[in-house]
Amino acid sequence: MNEHRYTIVVGVDGSPASKAALRWAVWQARLVDGGITALMAWDAPLIYNWEAPGLEDFATTTAKHLHEVVNDVAGDSDVEISREVAQGHPARALLDAAESSNADLLVVGSRGHGGFTEALLGSVSQHCVHHARCPVVVVRGDS
């Protein structure tokens, strides 16, 4: 019998909000004896009739940054954290990762801008909340 392990996908971009989301995901994973997939997405600008040189460099740089952020936030954690780099829009990459891994939970950070806009979610978190096939937790950045 294939036993399902509780899986959390968390979006990481290096911002304070995404670091708070990763910290929260580590806390939750510890509670439920689950694992985490930390995902960082990158995208090259689309310019007609132009090929971006060295797309591999974008992926390599992104993977290095993801590794640094995860080590900084959760380096001493006993929670299993896999790292994934995806090319494309962050919201789409997070939704795809959550669906393909049959995630139990998707965790994203939300950057507050103060005042009235503080009540609004960012575009990535809002898109995930509306389109994910699993529960979504939106974590506010550290103040």
Short mmCIF file of N, CA and C in Angstrom, two decimals:
data_model
loop_
_atom_site.label_atom_id
_atom_site.label_comp_id
_atom_site.label_asym_id
_atom_site.label_seq_id
_atom_site.Cartn_x
_atom_site.Cartn_y
_atom_site.Cartn_z
N MET A 1 0.84 -1.18 0.00
CA MET A 1 0.00 0.00 0.00
C MET A 1 0.88 1.24 0.00
N ASN A 2 0.57 2.21 -0.84
CA ASN A 2 1.32 3.44 -0.94
C ASN A 2 0.81 4.42 0.10
N GLU A 3 1.65 4.68 1.12
CA GLU A 3 1.24 5.57 2.19
C GLU A 3 1.54 7.02 1.81
N HIS A 4 0.54 7.86 1.92
CA HIS A 4 0.69 9.27 1.57
C HIS A 4 1.37 10.02 2.71
N ARG A 5 2.38 10.82 2.37
CA ARG A 5 3.02 11.67 3.37
C ARG A 5 2.49 13.09 3.18
N TYR A 6 2.13 13.72 4.27
CA TYR A 6 1.63 15.09 4.25
C TYR A 6 2.66 15.97 3.56
N THR A 7 2.22 16.70 2.54
CA THR A 7 3.12 17.50 1.73
C THR A 7 2.68 18.96 1.70
N ILE A 8 3.65 19.84 1.92
CA ILE A 8 3.41 21.28 1.88
C ILE A 8 4.28 21.86 0.77
N VAL A 9 3.67 22.60 -0.14
CA VAL A 9 4.41 23.35 -1.14
C VAL A 9 4.43 24.80 -0.67
N VAL A 10 5.62 25.40 -0.66
CA VAL A 10 5.74 26.78 -0.21
C VAL A 10 6.51 27.60 -1.24
N GLY A 11 5.97 28.77 -1.54
CA GLY A 11 6.62 29.67 -2.48
C GLY A 11 7.69 30.49 -1.79
N VAL A 12 8.87 30.51 -2.41
CA VAL A 12 10.00 31.24 -1.84
C VAL A 12 10.56 32.17 -2.90
N ASP A 13 10.73 33.46 -2.54
CA ASP A 13 11.38 34.38 -3.48
C ASP A 13 12.46 35.21 -2.79
N GLY A 14 12.70 34.94 -1.53
CA GLY A 14 13.73 35.66 -0.79
C GLY A 14 13.21 36.87 -0.03
N SER A 15 11.97 37.25 -0.26
CA SER A 15 11.39 38.40 0.44
C SER A 15 11.11 38.03 1.90
N PRO A 16 10.98 39.04 2.77
CA PRO A 16 10.62 38.75 4.16
C PRO A 16 9.31 37.95 4.27
N ALA A 17 8.34 38.24 3.40
CA ALA A 17 7.07 37.52 3.45
C ALA A 17 7.26 36.05 3.10
N SER A 18 8.09 35.76 2.11
CA SER A 18 8.29 34.35 1.73
C SER A 18 9.10 33.61 2.78
N LYS A 19 10.02 34.32 3.45
CA LYS A 19 10.77 33.69 4.54
C LYS A 19 9.84 33.36 5.71
N ALA A 20 8.90 34.28 5.99
CA ALA A 20 7.90 34.02 7.04
C ALA A 20 7.04 32.83 6.65
N ALA A 21 6.68 32.73 5.37
CA ALA A 21 5.88 31.59 4.89
C ALA A 21 6.65 30.29 5.05
N LEU A 22 7.93 30.30 4.73
CA LEU A 22 8.74 29.09 4.89
C LEU A 22 8.87 28.70 6.35
N ARG A 23 9.08 29.68 7.23
CA ARG A 23 9.14 29.38 8.68
C ARG A 23 7.83 28.75 9.15
N TRP A 24 6.70 29.31 8.70
CA TRP A 24 5.41 28.78 9.09
C TRP A 24 5.24 27.36 8.56
N ALA A 25 5.64 27.13 7.32
CA ALA A 25 5.52 25.79 6.72
C ALA A 25 6.37 24.77 7.47
N VAL A 26 7.56 25.17 7.90
CA VAL A 26 8.40 24.26 8.70
C VAL A 26 7.71 23.92 10.01
N TRP A 27 7.13 24.92 10.66
CA TRP A 27 6.40 24.69 11.90
C TRP A 27 5.24 23.71 11.68
N GLN A 28 4.47 23.94 10.61
CA GLN A 28 3.32 23.08 10.32
C GLN A 28 3.78 21.65 9.97
N ALA A 29 4.82 21.55 9.16
CA ALA A 29 5.32 20.22 8.77
C ALA A 29 5.78 19.42 9.99
N ARG A 30 6.38 20.10 10.95
CA ARG A 30 6.81 19.43 12.17
C ARG A 30 5.60 18.88 12.94
N LEU A 31 4.51 19.65 12.95
CA LEU A 31 3.30 19.23 13.68
C LEU A 31 2.68 17.98 13.08
N VAL A 32 2.73 17.85 11.75
CA VAL A 32 2.04 16.76 11.07
C VAL A 32 3.00 15.71 10.51
N ASP A 33 4.27 15.81 10.88
CA ASP A 33 5.30 14.89 10.38
C ASP A 33 5.29 14.84 8.85
N GLY A 34 5.29 16.03 8.26
CA GLY A 34 5.23 16.13 6.81
C GLY A 34 6.53 16.61 6.20
N GLY A 35 6.50 16.75 4.90
CA GLY A 35 7.64 17.24 4.15
C GLY A 35 7.27 18.50 3.39
N ILE A 36 8.29 19.23 2.98
CA ILE A 36 8.09 20.50 2.29
C ILE A 36 8.77 20.48 0.94
N THR A 37 8.10 21.08 -0.03
CA THR A 37 8.73 21.41 -1.30
C THR A 37 8.80 22.93 -1.35
N ALA A 38 10.02 23.47 -1.31
CA ALA A 38 10.22 24.91 -1.42
C ALA A 38 10.45 25.21 -2.89
N LEU A 39 9.62 26.09 -3.45
CA LEU A 39 9.69 26.38 -4.88
C LEU A 39 10.00 27.84 -5.13
N MET A 40 10.95 28.06 -6.03
CA MET A 40 11.27 29.41 -6.48
C MET A 40 11.15 29.42 -7.99
N ALA A 41 10.43 30.39 -8.52
CA ALA A 41 10.21 30.47 -9.97
C ALA A 41 10.98 31.65 -10.56
N TRP A 42 11.34 31.51 -11.81
CA TRP A 42 11.98 32.59 -12.55
C TRP A 42 11.38 32.64 -13.94
N ASP A 43 11.45 33.80 -14.54
CA ASP A 43 10.94 33.94 -15.90
C ASP A 43 11.78 34.98 -16.63
N ALA A 44 12.05 34.70 -17.89
CA ALA A 44 12.78 35.65 -18.73
C ALA A 44 11.77 36.51 -19.47
N PRO A 45 12.09 37.78 -19.66
CA PRO A 45 11.14 38.64 -20.38
C PRO A 45 10.97 38.18 -21.82
N LEU A 46 9.75 38.27 -22.31
CA LEU A 46 9.48 37.90 -23.70
C LEU A 46 9.59 39.13 -24.58
N ILE A 47 10.55 39.09 -25.47
CA ILE A 47 10.74 40.18 -26.42
C ILE A 47 10.69 39.55 -27.81
N TYR A 48 9.84 40.07 -28.65
CA TYR A 48 9.62 39.50 -29.97
C TYR A 48 10.94 39.33 -30.72
N ASN A 49 11.12 38.15 -31.30
CA ASN A 49 12.25 37.83 -32.17
C ASN A 49 13.61 37.95 -31.47
N TRP A 50 13.63 37.66 -30.16
CA TRP A 50 14.87 37.72 -29.41
C TRP A 50 14.95 36.50 -28.51
N GLU A 51 16.09 35.86 -28.54
CA GLU A 51 16.30 34.72 -27.65
C GLU A 51 17.22 35.15 -26.53
N ALA A 52 16.77 34.95 -25.32
CA ALA A 52 17.58 35.34 -24.17
C ALA A 52 18.80 34.43 -24.08
N PRO A 53 19.98 35.02 -23.98
CA PRO A 53 21.18 34.21 -23.86
C PRO A 53 21.27 33.59 -22.48
N GLY A 54 21.72 32.35 -22.41
CA GLY A 54 22.01 31.71 -21.14
C GLY A 54 20.84 31.51 -20.21
N LEU A 55 19.73 30.95 -20.70
CA LEU A 55 18.61 30.68 -19.80
C LEU A 55 19.02 29.74 -18.67
N GLU A 56 20.02 28.89 -18.93
CA GLU A 56 20.50 27.99 -17.88
C GLU A 56 21.06 28.80 -16.71
N ASP A 57 21.64 29.98 -17.05
CA ASP A 57 22.18 30.83 -16.00
C ASP A 57 21.08 31.32 -15.06
N PHE A 58 19.91 31.65 -15.60
CA PHE A 58 18.78 32.05 -14.76
C PHE A 58 18.41 30.92 -13.80
N ALA A 59 18.32 29.72 -14.33
CA ALA A 59 17.95 28.56 -13.51
C ALA A 59 19.01 28.29 -12.44
N THR A 60 20.27 28.36 -12.81
CA THR A 60 21.35 28.10 -11.87
C THR A 60 21.39 29.16 -10.76
N THR A 61 21.25 30.41 -11.15
CA THR A 61 21.24 31.50 -10.17
C THR A 61 20.05 31.38 -9.24
N THR A 62 18.90 31.03 -9.80
CA THR A 62 17.69 30.87 -8.98
C THR A 62 17.86 29.72 -8.00
N ALA A 63 18.41 28.60 -8.46
CA ALA A 63 18.63 27.44 -7.59
C ALA A 63 19.59 27.78 -6.45
N LYS A 64 20.62 28.55 -6.77
CA LYS A 64 21.58 28.95 -5.74
C LYS A 64 20.90 29.85 -4.71
N HIS A 65 20.10 30.80 -5.17
CA HIS A 65 19.40 31.70 -4.27
C HIS A 65 18.42 30.93 -3.39
N LEU A 66 17.68 29.99 -3.99
CA LEU A 66 16.74 29.17 -3.22
C LEU A 66 17.46 28.39 -2.13
N HIS A 67 18.58 27.80 -2.49
CA HIS A 67 19.37 27.02 -1.52
C HIS A 67 19.80 27.91 -0.35
N GLU A 68 20.25 29.14 -0.66
CA GLU A 68 20.68 30.06 0.39
C GLU A 68 19.53 30.46 1.30
N VAL A 69 18.37 30.76 0.72
CA VAL A 69 17.22 31.18 1.52
C VAL A 69 16.75 30.04 2.42
N VAL A 70 16.64 28.84 1.87
CA VAL A 70 16.20 27.69 2.68
C VAL A 70 17.19 27.43 3.81
N ASN A 71 18.47 27.47 3.51
CA ASN A 71 19.47 27.25 4.56
C ASN A 71 19.41 28.35 5.62
N ASP A 72 19.19 29.58 5.20
CA ASP A 72 19.11 30.69 6.13
C ASP A 72 17.91 30.56 7.06
N VAL A 73 16.77 30.19 6.50
CA VAL A 73 15.52 30.13 7.27
C VAL A 73 15.36 28.82 8.04
N ALA A 74 15.73 27.71 7.41
CA ALA A 74 15.42 26.40 8.00
C ALA A 74 16.61 25.45 7.98
N GLY A 75 17.81 26.00 7.97
CA GLY A 75 19.01 25.17 7.87
C GLY A 75 19.19 24.15 8.96
N ASP A 76 18.74 24.45 10.16
CA ASP A 76 18.91 23.52 11.28
C ASP A 76 17.65 22.69 11.55
N SER A 77 16.70 22.76 10.65
CA SER A 77 15.43 22.06 10.84
C SER A 77 15.59 20.57 10.54
N ASP A 78 14.82 19.76 11.25
CA ASP A 78 14.80 18.33 11.00
C ASP A 78 13.71 17.94 9.99
N VAL A 79 13.01 18.93 9.45
CA VAL A 79 11.96 18.69 8.46
C VAL A 79 12.61 18.48 7.10
N GLU A 80 12.12 17.48 6.37
CA GLU A 80 12.63 17.22 5.03
C GLU A 80 12.14 18.31 4.08
N ILE A 81 13.08 19.01 3.45
CA ILE A 81 12.75 20.10 2.54
C ILE A 81 13.42 19.84 1.20
N SER A 82 12.59 19.61 0.18
CA SER A 82 13.15 19.50 -1.17
C SER A 82 13.05 20.87 -1.82
N ARG A 83 13.95 21.12 -2.74
CA ARG A 83 14.01 22.41 -3.41
C ARG A 83 13.69 22.23 -4.89
N GLU A 84 12.82 23.10 -5.40
CA GLU A 84 12.42 23.04 -6.80
C GLU A 84 12.53 24.42 -7.42
N VAL A 85 13.08 24.45 -8.63
CA VAL A 85 13.15 25.68 -9.40
C VAL A 85 12.29 25.49 -10.63
N ALA A 86 11.47 26.48 -10.93
CA ALA A 86 10.57 26.37 -12.08
C ALA A 86 10.67 27.63 -12.93
N GLN A 87 10.59 27.43 -14.23
CA GLN A 87 10.54 28.57 -15.14
C GLN A 87 9.07 28.90 -15.39
N GLY A 88 8.73 30.16 -15.27
CA GLY A 88 7.36 30.59 -15.53
C GLY A 88 6.86 31.52 -14.47
N HIS A 89 5.62 31.90 -14.60
CA HIS A 89 4.99 32.79 -13.63
C HIS A 89 4.91 32.09 -12.28
N PRO A 90 5.25 32.76 -11.18
CA PRO A 90 5.26 32.12 -9.87
C PRO A 90 3.92 31.48 -9.47
N ALA A 91 2.81 32.15 -9.72
CA ALA A 91 1.51 31.58 -9.34
C ALA A 91 1.25 30.29 -10.08
N ARG A 92 1.50 30.28 -11.38
CA ARG A 92 1.28 29.06 -12.17
C ARG A 92 2.22 27.95 -11.72
N ALA A 93 3.47 28.30 -11.45
CA ALA A 93 4.45 27.30 -11.01
C ALA A 93 4.03 26.69 -9.66
N LEU A 94 3.55 27.52 -8.75
CA LEU A 94 3.11 27.01 -7.45
C LEU A 94 1.89 26.11 -7.58
N LEU A 95 0.92 26.53 -8.40
CA LEU A 95 -0.27 25.70 -8.60
C LEU A 95 0.08 24.37 -9.25
N ASP A 96 0.97 24.40 -10.24
CA ASP A 96 1.40 23.17 -10.91
C ASP A 96 2.12 22.24 -9.94
N ALA A 97 3.01 22.81 -9.12
CA ALA A 97 3.76 22.00 -8.16
C ALA A 97 2.83 21.38 -7.12
N ALA A 98 1.87 22.16 -6.65
CA ALA A 98 0.92 21.64 -5.66
C ALA A 98 0.08 20.52 -6.25
N GLU A 99 -0.34 20.69 -7.49
CA GLU A 99 -1.17 19.66 -8.12
C GLU A 99 -0.36 18.41 -8.44
N SER A 100 0.83 18.57 -8.99
CA SER A 100 1.61 17.40 -9.39
C SER A 100 2.10 16.59 -8.20
N SER A 101 2.29 17.25 -7.06
CA SER A 101 2.74 16.52 -5.87
C SER A 101 1.57 16.09 -4.99
N ASN A 102 0.35 16.39 -5.44
CA ASN A 102 -0.84 16.10 -4.64
C ASN A 102 -0.70 16.71 -3.24
N ALA A 103 -0.27 17.97 -3.20
CA ALA A 103 0.01 18.66 -1.94
C ALA A 103 -1.23 18.76 -1.07
N ASP A 104 -1.00 18.69 0.21
CA ASP A 104 -2.07 18.86 1.19
C ASP A 104 -2.28 20.32 1.53
N LEU A 105 -1.25 21.13 1.25
CA LEU A 105 -1.30 22.53 1.64
C LEU A 105 -0.34 23.32 0.76
N LEU A 106 -0.77 24.52 0.37
CA LEU A 106 0.08 25.46 -0.35
C LEU A 106 0.25 26.69 0.54
N VAL A 107 1.49 27.11 0.74
CA VAL A 107 1.78 28.24 1.62
C VAL A 107 2.50 29.31 0.81
N VAL A 108 1.98 30.53 0.89
CA VAL A 108 2.59 31.66 0.19
C VAL A 108 2.69 32.85 1.14
N GLY A 109 3.62 33.72 0.85
CA GLY A 109 3.75 34.95 1.62
C GLY A 109 2.99 36.06 0.94
N SER A 110 2.63 37.07 1.70
CA SER A 110 1.96 38.24 1.13
C SER A 110 2.66 39.47 1.66
N ARG A 111 3.08 40.32 0.75
CA ARG A 111 3.77 41.55 1.13
C ARG A 111 2.75 42.62 1.45
N GLY A 112 2.83 43.20 2.62
CA GLY A 112 1.95 44.30 2.98
C GLY A 112 2.56 45.62 2.55
N HIS A 113 1.73 46.55 2.15
CA HIS A 113 2.22 47.85 1.72
C HIS A 113 1.76 48.97 2.66
N GLY A 114 1.10 48.59 3.74
CA GLY A 114 0.64 49.59 4.70
C GLY A 114 -0.69 50.21 4.30
N GLY A 115 -1.36 50.79 5.27
CA GLY A 115 -2.62 51.48 5.00
C GLY A 115 -3.68 50.58 4.42
N PHE A 116 -4.47 51.13 3.52
CA PHE A 116 -5.59 50.40 2.93
C PHE A 116 -5.13 49.19 2.13
N THR A 117 -4.02 49.32 1.39
CA THR A 117 -3.56 48.20 0.56
C THR A 117 -3.12 47.01 1.39
N GLU A 118 -2.90 47.23 2.68
CA GLU A 118 -2.50 46.13 3.55
C GLU A 118 -3.58 45.05 3.60
N ALA A 119 -4.83 45.44 3.37
CA ALA A 119 -5.94 44.49 3.39
C ALA A 119 -5.98 43.64 2.13
N LEU A 120 -5.24 44.02 1.11
CA LEU A 120 -5.27 43.31 -0.16
C LEU A 120 -4.16 42.28 -0.23
N LEU A 121 -4.43 41.19 -0.92
CA LEU A 121 -3.41 40.18 -1.15
C LEU A 121 -2.62 40.55 -2.40
N GLY A 122 -1.38 40.08 -2.47
CA GLY A 122 -0.59 40.27 -3.67
C GLY A 122 -1.16 39.42 -4.80
N SER A 123 -0.72 39.69 -6.01
CA SER A 123 -1.28 39.00 -7.17
C SER A 123 -1.01 37.50 -7.14
N VAL A 124 0.18 37.09 -6.70
CA VAL A 124 0.50 35.65 -6.66
C VAL A 124 -0.35 34.96 -5.60
N SER A 125 -0.38 35.51 -4.39
CA SER A 125 -1.16 34.88 -3.33
C SER A 125 -2.64 34.87 -3.66
N GLN A 126 -3.13 35.95 -4.24
CA GLN A 126 -4.54 36.01 -4.60
C GLN A 126 -4.88 34.96 -5.66
N HIS A 127 -4.01 34.82 -6.67
CA HIS A 127 -4.25 33.83 -7.72
C HIS A 127 -4.25 32.42 -7.12
N CYS A 128 -3.32 32.15 -6.22
CA CYS A 128 -3.26 30.83 -5.60
C CYS A 128 -4.50 30.54 -4.76
N VAL A 129 -4.93 31.53 -3.98
CA VAL A 129 -6.13 31.36 -3.15
C VAL A 129 -7.34 31.00 -4.01
N HIS A 130 -7.46 31.62 -5.16
CA HIS A 130 -8.63 31.41 -6.00
C HIS A 130 -8.56 30.16 -6.88
N HIS A 131 -7.37 29.65 -7.15
CA HIS A 131 -7.25 28.58 -8.13
C HIS A 131 -6.65 27.27 -7.63
N ALA A 132 -6.14 27.24 -6.42
CA ALA A 132 -5.51 26.02 -5.91
C ALA A 132 -6.57 24.95 -5.64
N ARG A 133 -6.17 23.71 -5.81
CA ARG A 133 -7.05 22.58 -5.53
C ARG A 133 -6.82 22.00 -4.14
N CYS A 134 -6.03 22.69 -3.37
CA CYS A 134 -5.79 22.30 -1.98
C CYS A 134 -5.92 23.56 -1.13
N PRO A 135 -5.98 23.42 0.19
CA PRO A 135 -6.03 24.61 1.05
C PRO A 135 -4.78 25.47 0.86
N VAL A 136 -4.96 26.78 1.01
CA VAL A 136 -3.87 27.74 0.87
C VAL A 136 -3.76 28.56 2.17
N VAL A 137 -2.55 28.71 2.65
CA VAL A 137 -2.29 29.58 3.79
C VAL A 137 -1.46 30.75 3.29
N VAL A 138 -1.93 31.96 3.58
CA VAL A 138 -1.20 33.17 3.21
C VAL A 138 -0.61 33.74 4.49
N VAL A 139 0.71 33.85 4.50
CA VAL A 139 1.44 34.32 5.69
C VAL A 139 1.93 35.74 5.44
N ARG A 140 1.63 36.61 6.36
CA ARG A 140 2.10 37.99 6.27
C ARG A 140 3.59 38.03 6.54
N GLY A 141 4.27 38.97 5.91
CA GLY A 141 5.70 39.16 6.16
C GLY A 141 5.95 39.67 7.55
N ASP A 142 7.19 39.53 8.00
CA ASP A 142 7.56 40.06 9.30
C ASP A 142 7.43 41.58 9.29
N SER A 143 6.92 42.11 10.38
CA SER A 143 6.81 43.57 10.43
C SER A 143 7.98 44.15 11.18
#
